[in-house]
Amino acid sequence: MNTWLRVLTVLISAAILQSSIFTEIRIGGMGTELLLLISVLSGYHGGPVRGAYVSFWAGLVNDCVVASPLGIHALVYPVIAVGVSSLEERFINERRMIRAFGIVVAIATGVILTAVVGDIFGESTFNTSSLPETAIVAGVMTTFFSKPFNSIVKWTVSSGMPTEIKTQFARSER
Amino acid sequence: MAKGSSDRPRVVLLVLMAVALTLLTAQFRNFLPVDDFQQGFRDVISPFRRVVDRATDPFQTVWNGIFNYEKVNDENERLQMEIARMRGEELSDKADRELLERLLGEVDIDYLELETTVARIIGVPGGNYNSHVVEINKGTDDGVKEGAGVITKAGLVGYLYEVDRSTSLVRLATHPDFRVGVRLINSQDEGLARGNGSVGVLVLDAGINIDAEVSIGEVVVTSGGRSIFPQDIPVGIVIDPDMEADYARSIEIDLSASLENLSFLNVILEAEGS
């Protein structure tokens, strides 16, 4: 299957899940950020450029799902994906717990950045008093569900990867 | 070569951010295709959402049982109390209700005559972006329109700010962007109240004179006029008249409708006299 067809399928499936079952999966009113997770994982597995493209579309899809102004999430998610991608080499050989912690931090950062960008554009939708708590709980909850999505996103964005990424892996093993 | 490949992500990132900003500008300038695109997307995935919702219902029930046990317990207790209240016709807030009804009767208000449609709350939007927003099972197919007021028998709840074909999003009165023109029943003073993100509380901080006589327990209703809400819908009662204010008065209003335990709502189809 063509890579971009895979991306489209995964994003629409994620949008359906985010707006159905994951609206109920909440702790204390705070929920998972599935499309942000896909952005983080696409930056991790797909490299900065592909990660940025996939996360941009993930952001647009999320804007549609949560009825936020079109572009709010699309403005933030590529930044997170590129940031994760730039740190990917440092985390690749780390223990699973460290990588999970990395996902928690990335998701929490994404939630806070989205709130900040939303606020800049006059969207007072986040409850600012509970924002740090929301970001941390969302990060932990989203990481909890990351395992199956990790395999799916890896399969989605890794096909036909540029050879320079493989060269990076080879170098890090030496 | 190495320089080029390290620069490219930055270029891609900048281009994507520029596109996102362009889309945001188009949205804020009410460039209609952007809105339509979002609504169309939600309409397209809506049937699939329902299928997934039904298929994963047992899992959702288990999750709620584990993580929301206390809330479910509270809800159960509340419903039992509600049944007891209905059976015995003994309202726990009978005094307040009688006062509200008496005061509304005195000024000849009958907001229950409004033409409405009953909607069921089906959830909240996914993620964490939208707080103080709920989703209902009525959309344009049911004749509801964007901006329509949403009430319960107890009073004002919010308004519809996104309407799709079969569902809509209700911005609750406690949302920080919520504004409503209100009137104090006793003094007949009018002002602008807003949500401030606090549960069950509106803040009236514009339009009321610093020396206006406002008492605790005074009933507040919508003022109508150019507002999207018809006039005389009960909003709540004053809990803090802020009499000691020096220059900027901030009156706190306790909402008469409990926004925490909503199940069914009434969407106003047509404002009286419109």
PDB file of C-alpha atoms in Angstrom, chain B residues 59 83 110:
ATOM      1  CA  PHE B  59     -15.014  -1.561  27.310  1.00  0.00           C
ATOM      2  CA  ILE B  83     -36.717   9.807  42.294  1.00  0.00           C
ATOM      3  CA  ASP B 110     -43.087  32.369  31.040  1.00  0.00           C
TER       4      ASP B 110
END
